[in-house]
PDB file of C-alpha atoms in Angstrom:
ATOM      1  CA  UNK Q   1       0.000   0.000   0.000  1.00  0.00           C
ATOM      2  CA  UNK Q   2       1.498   3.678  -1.027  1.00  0.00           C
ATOM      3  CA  UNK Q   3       1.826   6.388   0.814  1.00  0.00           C
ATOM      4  CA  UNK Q   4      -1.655   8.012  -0.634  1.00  0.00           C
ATOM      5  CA  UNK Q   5      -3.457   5.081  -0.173  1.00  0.00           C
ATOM      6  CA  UNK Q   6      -2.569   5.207   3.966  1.00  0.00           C
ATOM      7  CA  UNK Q   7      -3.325   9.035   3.900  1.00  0.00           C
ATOM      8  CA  UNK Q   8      -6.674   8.491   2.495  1.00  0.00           C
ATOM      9  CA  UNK Q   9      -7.834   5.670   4.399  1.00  0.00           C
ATOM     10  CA  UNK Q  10      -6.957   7.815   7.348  1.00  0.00           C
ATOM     11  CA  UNK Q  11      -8.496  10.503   6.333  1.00  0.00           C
ATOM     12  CA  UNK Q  12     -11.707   8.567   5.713  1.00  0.00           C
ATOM     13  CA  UNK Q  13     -11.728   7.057   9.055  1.00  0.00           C
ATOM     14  CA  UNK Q  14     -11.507   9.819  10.877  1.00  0.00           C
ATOM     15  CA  UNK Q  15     -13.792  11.604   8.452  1.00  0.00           C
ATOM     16  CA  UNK Q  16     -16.207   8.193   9.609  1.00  0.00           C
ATOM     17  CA  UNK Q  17     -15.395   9.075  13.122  1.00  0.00           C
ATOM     18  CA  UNK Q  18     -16.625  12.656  13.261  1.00  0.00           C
ATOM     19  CA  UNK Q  19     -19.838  11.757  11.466  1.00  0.00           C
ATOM     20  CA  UNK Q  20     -20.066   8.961  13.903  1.00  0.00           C
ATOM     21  CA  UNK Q  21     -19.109  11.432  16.841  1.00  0.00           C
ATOM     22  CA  UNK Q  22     -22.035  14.272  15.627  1.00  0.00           C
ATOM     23  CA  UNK Q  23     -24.560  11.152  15.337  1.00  0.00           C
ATOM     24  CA  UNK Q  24     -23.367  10.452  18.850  1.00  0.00           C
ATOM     25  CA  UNK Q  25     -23.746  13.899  20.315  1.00  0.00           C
ATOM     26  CA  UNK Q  26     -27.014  14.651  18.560  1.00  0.00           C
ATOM     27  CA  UNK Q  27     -28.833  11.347  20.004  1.00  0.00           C
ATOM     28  CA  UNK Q  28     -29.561  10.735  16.216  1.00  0.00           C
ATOM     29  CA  UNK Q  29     -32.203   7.457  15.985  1.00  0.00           C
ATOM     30  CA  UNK Q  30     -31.091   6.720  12.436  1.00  0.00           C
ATOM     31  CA  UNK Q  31     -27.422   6.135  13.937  1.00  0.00           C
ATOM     32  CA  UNK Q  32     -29.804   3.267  16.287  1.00  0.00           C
ATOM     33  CA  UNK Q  33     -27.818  -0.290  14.857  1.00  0.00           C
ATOM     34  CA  UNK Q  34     -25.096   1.097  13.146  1.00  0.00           C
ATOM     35  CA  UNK Q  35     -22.687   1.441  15.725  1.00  0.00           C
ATOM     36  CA  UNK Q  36     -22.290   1.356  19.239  1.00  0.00           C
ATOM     37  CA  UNK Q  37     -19.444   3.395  21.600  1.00  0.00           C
ATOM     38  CA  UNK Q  38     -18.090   2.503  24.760  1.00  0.00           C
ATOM     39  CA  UNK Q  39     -16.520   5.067  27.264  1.00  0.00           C
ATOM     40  CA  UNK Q  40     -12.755   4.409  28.678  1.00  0.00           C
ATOM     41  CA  UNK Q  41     -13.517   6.705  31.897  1.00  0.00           C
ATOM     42  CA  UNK Q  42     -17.016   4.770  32.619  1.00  0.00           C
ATOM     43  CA  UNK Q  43     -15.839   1.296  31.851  1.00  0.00           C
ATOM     44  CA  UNK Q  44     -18.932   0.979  29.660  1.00  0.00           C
ATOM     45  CA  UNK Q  45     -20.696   0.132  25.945  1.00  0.00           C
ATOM     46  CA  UNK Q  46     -23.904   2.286  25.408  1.00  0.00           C
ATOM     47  CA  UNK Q  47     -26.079   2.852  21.995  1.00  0.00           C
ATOM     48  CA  UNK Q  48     -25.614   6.259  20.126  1.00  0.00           C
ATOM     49  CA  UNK Q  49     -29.077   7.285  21.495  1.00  0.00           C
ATOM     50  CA  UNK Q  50     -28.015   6.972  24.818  1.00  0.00           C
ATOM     51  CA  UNK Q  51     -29.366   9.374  26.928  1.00  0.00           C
ATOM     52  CA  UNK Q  52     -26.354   9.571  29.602  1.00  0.00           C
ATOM     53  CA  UNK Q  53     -24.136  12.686  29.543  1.00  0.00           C
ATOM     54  CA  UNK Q  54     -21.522  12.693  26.693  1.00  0.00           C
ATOM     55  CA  UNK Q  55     -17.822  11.816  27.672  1.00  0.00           C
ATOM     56  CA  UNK Q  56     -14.778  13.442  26.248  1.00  0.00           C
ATOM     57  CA  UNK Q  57     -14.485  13.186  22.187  1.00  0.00           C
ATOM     58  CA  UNK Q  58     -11.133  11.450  22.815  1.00  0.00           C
ATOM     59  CA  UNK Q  59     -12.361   8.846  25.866  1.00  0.00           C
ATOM     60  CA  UNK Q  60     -14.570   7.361  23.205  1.00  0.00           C
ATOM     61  CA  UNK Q  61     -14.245   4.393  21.323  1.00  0.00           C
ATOM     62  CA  UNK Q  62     -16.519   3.546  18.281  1.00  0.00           C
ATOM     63  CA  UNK Q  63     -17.628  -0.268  17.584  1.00  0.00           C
ATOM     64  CA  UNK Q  64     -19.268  -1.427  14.018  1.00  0.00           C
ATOM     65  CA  UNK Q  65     -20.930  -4.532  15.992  1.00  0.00           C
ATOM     66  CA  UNK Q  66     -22.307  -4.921  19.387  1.00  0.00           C
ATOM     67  CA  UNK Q  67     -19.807  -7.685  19.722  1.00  0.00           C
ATOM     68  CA  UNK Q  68     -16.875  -5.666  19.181  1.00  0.00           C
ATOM     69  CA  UNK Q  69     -18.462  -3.508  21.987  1.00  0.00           C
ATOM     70  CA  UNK Q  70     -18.662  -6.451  24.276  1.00  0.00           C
ATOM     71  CA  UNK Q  71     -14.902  -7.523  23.594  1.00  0.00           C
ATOM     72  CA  UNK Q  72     -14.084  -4.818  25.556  1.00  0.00           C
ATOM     73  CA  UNK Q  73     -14.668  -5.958  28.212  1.00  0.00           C
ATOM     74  CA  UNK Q  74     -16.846  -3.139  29.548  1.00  0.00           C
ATOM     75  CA  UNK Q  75     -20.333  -3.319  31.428  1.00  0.00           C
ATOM     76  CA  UNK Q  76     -23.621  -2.749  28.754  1.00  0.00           C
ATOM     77  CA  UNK Q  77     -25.062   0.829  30.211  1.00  0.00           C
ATOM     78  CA  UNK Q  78     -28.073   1.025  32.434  1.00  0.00           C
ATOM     79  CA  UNK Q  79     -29.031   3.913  31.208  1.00  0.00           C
ATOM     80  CA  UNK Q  80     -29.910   2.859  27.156  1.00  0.00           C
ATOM     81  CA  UNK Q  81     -29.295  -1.141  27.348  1.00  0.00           C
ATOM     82  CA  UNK Q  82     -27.783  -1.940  24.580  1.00  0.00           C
ATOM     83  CA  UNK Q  83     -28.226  -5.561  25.085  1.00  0.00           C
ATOM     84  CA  UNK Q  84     -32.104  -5.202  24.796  1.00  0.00           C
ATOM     85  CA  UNK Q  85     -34.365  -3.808  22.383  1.00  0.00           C
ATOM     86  CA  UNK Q  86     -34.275   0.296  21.937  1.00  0.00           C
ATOM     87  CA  UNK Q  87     -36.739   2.381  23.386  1.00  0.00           C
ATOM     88  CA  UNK Q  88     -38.485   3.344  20.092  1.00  0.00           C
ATOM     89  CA  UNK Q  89     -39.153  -0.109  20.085  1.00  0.00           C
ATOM     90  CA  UNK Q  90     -40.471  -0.714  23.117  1.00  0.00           C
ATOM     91  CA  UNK Q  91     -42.511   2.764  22.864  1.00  0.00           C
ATOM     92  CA  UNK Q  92     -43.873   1.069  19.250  1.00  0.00           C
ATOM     93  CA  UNK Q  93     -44.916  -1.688  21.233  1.00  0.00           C
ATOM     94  CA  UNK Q  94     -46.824   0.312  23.809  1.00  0.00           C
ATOM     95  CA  UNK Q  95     -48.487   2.207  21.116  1.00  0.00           C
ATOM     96  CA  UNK Q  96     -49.372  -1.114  19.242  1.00  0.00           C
ATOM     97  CA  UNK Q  97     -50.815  -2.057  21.923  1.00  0.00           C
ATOM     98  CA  UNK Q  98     -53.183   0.516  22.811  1.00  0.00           C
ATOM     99  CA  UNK Q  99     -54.199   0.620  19.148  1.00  0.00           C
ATOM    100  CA  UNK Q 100     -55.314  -2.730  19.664  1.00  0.00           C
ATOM    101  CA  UNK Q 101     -57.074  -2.065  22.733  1.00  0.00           C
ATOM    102  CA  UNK Q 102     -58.924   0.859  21.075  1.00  0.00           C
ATOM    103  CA  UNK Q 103     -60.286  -1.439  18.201  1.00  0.00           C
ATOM    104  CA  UNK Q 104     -61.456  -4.041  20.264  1.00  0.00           C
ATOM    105  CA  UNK Q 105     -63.214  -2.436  22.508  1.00  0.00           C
ATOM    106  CA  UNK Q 106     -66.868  -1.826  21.746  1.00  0.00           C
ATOM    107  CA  UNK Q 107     -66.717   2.080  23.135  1.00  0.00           C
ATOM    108  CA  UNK Q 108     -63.598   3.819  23.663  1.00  0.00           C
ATOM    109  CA  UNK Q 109     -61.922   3.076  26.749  1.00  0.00           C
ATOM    110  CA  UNK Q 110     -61.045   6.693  28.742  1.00  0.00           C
ATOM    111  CA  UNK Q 111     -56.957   7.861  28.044  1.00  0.00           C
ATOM    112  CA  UNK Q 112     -56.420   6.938  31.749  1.00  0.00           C
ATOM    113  CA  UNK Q 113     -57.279   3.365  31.419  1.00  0.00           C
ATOM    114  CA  UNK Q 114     -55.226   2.588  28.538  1.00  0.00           C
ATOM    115  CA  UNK Q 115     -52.384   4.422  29.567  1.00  0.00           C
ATOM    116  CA  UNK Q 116     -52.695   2.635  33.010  1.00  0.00           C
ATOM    117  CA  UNK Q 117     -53.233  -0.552  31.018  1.00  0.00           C
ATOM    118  CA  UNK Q 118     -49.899  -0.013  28.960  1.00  0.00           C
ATOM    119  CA  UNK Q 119     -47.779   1.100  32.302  1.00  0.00           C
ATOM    120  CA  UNK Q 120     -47.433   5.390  31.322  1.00  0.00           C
ATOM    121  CA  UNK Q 121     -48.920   7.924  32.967  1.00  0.00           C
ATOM    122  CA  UNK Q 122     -51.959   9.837  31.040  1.00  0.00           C
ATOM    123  CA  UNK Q 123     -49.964  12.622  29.654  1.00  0.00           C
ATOM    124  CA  UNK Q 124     -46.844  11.032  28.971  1.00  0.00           C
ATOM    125  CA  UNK Q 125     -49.087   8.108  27.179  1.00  0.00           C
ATOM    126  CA  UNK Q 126     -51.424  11.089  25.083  1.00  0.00           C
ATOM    127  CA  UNK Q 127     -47.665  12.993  23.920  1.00  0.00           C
ATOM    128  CA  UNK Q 128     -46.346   8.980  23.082  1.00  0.00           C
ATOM    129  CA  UNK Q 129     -49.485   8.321  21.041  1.00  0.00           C
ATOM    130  CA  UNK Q 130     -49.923  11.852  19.375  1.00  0.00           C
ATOM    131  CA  UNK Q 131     -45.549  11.256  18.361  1.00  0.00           C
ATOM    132  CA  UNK Q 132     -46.335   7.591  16.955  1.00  0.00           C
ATOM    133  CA  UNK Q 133     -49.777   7.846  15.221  1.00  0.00           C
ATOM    134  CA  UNK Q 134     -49.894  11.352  14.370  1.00  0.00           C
ATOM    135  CA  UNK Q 135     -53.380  11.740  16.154  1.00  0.00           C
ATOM    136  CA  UNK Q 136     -54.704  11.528  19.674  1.00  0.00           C
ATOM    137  CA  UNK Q 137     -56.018   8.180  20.972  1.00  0.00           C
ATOM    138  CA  UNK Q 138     -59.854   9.683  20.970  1.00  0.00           C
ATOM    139  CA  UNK Q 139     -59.611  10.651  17.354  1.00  0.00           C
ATOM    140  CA  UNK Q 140     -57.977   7.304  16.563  1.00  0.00           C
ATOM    141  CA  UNK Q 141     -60.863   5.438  18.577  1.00  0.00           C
ATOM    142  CA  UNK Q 142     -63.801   8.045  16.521  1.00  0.00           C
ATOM    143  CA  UNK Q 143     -62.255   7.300  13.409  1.00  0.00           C
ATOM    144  CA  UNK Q 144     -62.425   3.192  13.864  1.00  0.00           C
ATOM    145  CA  UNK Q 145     -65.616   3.473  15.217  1.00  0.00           C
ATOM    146  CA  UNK Q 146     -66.246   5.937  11.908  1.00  0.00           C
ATOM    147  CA  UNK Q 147     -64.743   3.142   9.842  1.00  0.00           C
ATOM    148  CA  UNK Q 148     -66.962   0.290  11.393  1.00  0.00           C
ATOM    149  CA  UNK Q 149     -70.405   2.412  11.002  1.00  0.00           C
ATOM    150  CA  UNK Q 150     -69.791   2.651   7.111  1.00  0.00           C
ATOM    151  CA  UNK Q 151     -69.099  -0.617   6.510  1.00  0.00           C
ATOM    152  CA  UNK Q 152     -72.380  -1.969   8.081  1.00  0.00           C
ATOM    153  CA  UNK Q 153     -75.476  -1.932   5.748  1.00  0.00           C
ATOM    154  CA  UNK Q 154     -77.661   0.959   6.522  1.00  0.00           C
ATOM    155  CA  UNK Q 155     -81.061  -1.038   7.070  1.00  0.00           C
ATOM    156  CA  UNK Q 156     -84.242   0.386   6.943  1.00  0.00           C
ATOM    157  CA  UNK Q 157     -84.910  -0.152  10.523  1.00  0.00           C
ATOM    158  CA  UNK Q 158     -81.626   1.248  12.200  1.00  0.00           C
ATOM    159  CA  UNK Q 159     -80.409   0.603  15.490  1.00  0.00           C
ATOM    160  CA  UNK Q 160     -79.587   2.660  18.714  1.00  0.00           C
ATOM    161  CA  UNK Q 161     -75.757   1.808  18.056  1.00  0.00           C
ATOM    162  CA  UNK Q 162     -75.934   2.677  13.881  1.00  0.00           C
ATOM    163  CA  UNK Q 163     -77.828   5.672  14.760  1.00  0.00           C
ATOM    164  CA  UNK Q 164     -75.063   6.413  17.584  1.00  0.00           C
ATOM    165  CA  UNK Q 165     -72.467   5.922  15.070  1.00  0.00           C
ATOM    166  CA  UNK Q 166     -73.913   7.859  12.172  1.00  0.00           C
ATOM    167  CA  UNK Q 167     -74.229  10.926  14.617  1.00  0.00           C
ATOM    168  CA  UNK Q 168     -70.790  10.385  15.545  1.00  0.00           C
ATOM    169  CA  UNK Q 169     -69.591  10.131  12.040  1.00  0.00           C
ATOM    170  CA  UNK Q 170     -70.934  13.686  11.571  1.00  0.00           C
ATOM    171  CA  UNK Q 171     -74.329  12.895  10.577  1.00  0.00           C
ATOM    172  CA  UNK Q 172     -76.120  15.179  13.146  1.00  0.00           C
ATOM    173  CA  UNK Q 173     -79.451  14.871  14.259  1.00  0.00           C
ATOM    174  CA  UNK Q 174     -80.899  11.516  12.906  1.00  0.00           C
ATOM    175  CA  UNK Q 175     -84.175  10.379  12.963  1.00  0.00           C
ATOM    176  CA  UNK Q 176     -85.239   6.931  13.535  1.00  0.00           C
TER     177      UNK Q 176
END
């Protein structure tokens, strides 16, 4: 290998590194899988969403595979696990969950009792839902109960719940 060769591959790894470092420092989730870093000072491995304070540029070290970041014999962090699954993951579970719970329930369960039901607080579990889904968990629950009232035939002699749902849907005052 020449001389130019060396310089360039040297430039590009450290031109790797800084993108890798300003992924790091910005908590950026499409860095989540890439790479992982582990911390000389701390003794340990954490994700590049991790939400601990940064170290010093220089007492970081920069693994391609969580392996690599395990051979070093550091701890995994507490903070961000990097052993387990991330926390978008776990939050798209949580959200999956109450989207289930909102289309199998006949009415639409209150925000408390599926956000006690999926282990967050109200408000935290409303800002989580509005962040995944792009709407709030009532509009999500009028708009399958919306769904479900046009896809039933329209009989001539309507029920309470069809006429309930029609209204809903925007129908205003119906008569039976």
């Amino acid at each position: 290998m020449d001389q130019v060769t060396r310089r360039f591959d040297a430039v590009s790894d450290k031109s790797l590194r800084g993108r890798r470092l300003a992924q790091l420092m910005r908590r950026d989730p499409s860095a989540e899988g890439q790479f992982w870093y582990s911390v000389i000072t701390t003794g340990v491995y954490c994700r590049p969403t991790c939400p601990a304070r940064h170290a010093l540029p220089d007492n970081i070290r920069l693994h391609e595979t969580l392996t690599e970041a395990r051979a070093t014999g550091f701890r995994p962090c507490r903070r961000c696990n990097p052993e387990g699954a991330s926390l978008a993951q776990k939050h798209d579970v949580l959200i999956q969950t109450a989207c289930e719970m909102l289309s199998v329930e006949g009415r639409a369960p209150s925000s408390q009792k599926v956000a006690s039901a999926v282990g967050l607080s109200r408000s935290h579990f409303h800002k989580l839902f509005r962040q995944t889904t792009g709407t709030t968990p009532s509009a999500y629950a009028k708009s399958l109960r919306a769904t479900a009232a046009r896809s039933r035939p329209l009989t001539a002699r309507r029920s309470f719940d069809q006429v309930q749902d029609i209204r809903i849907m925007g129908g205003g005052d119906v008569r039976v």
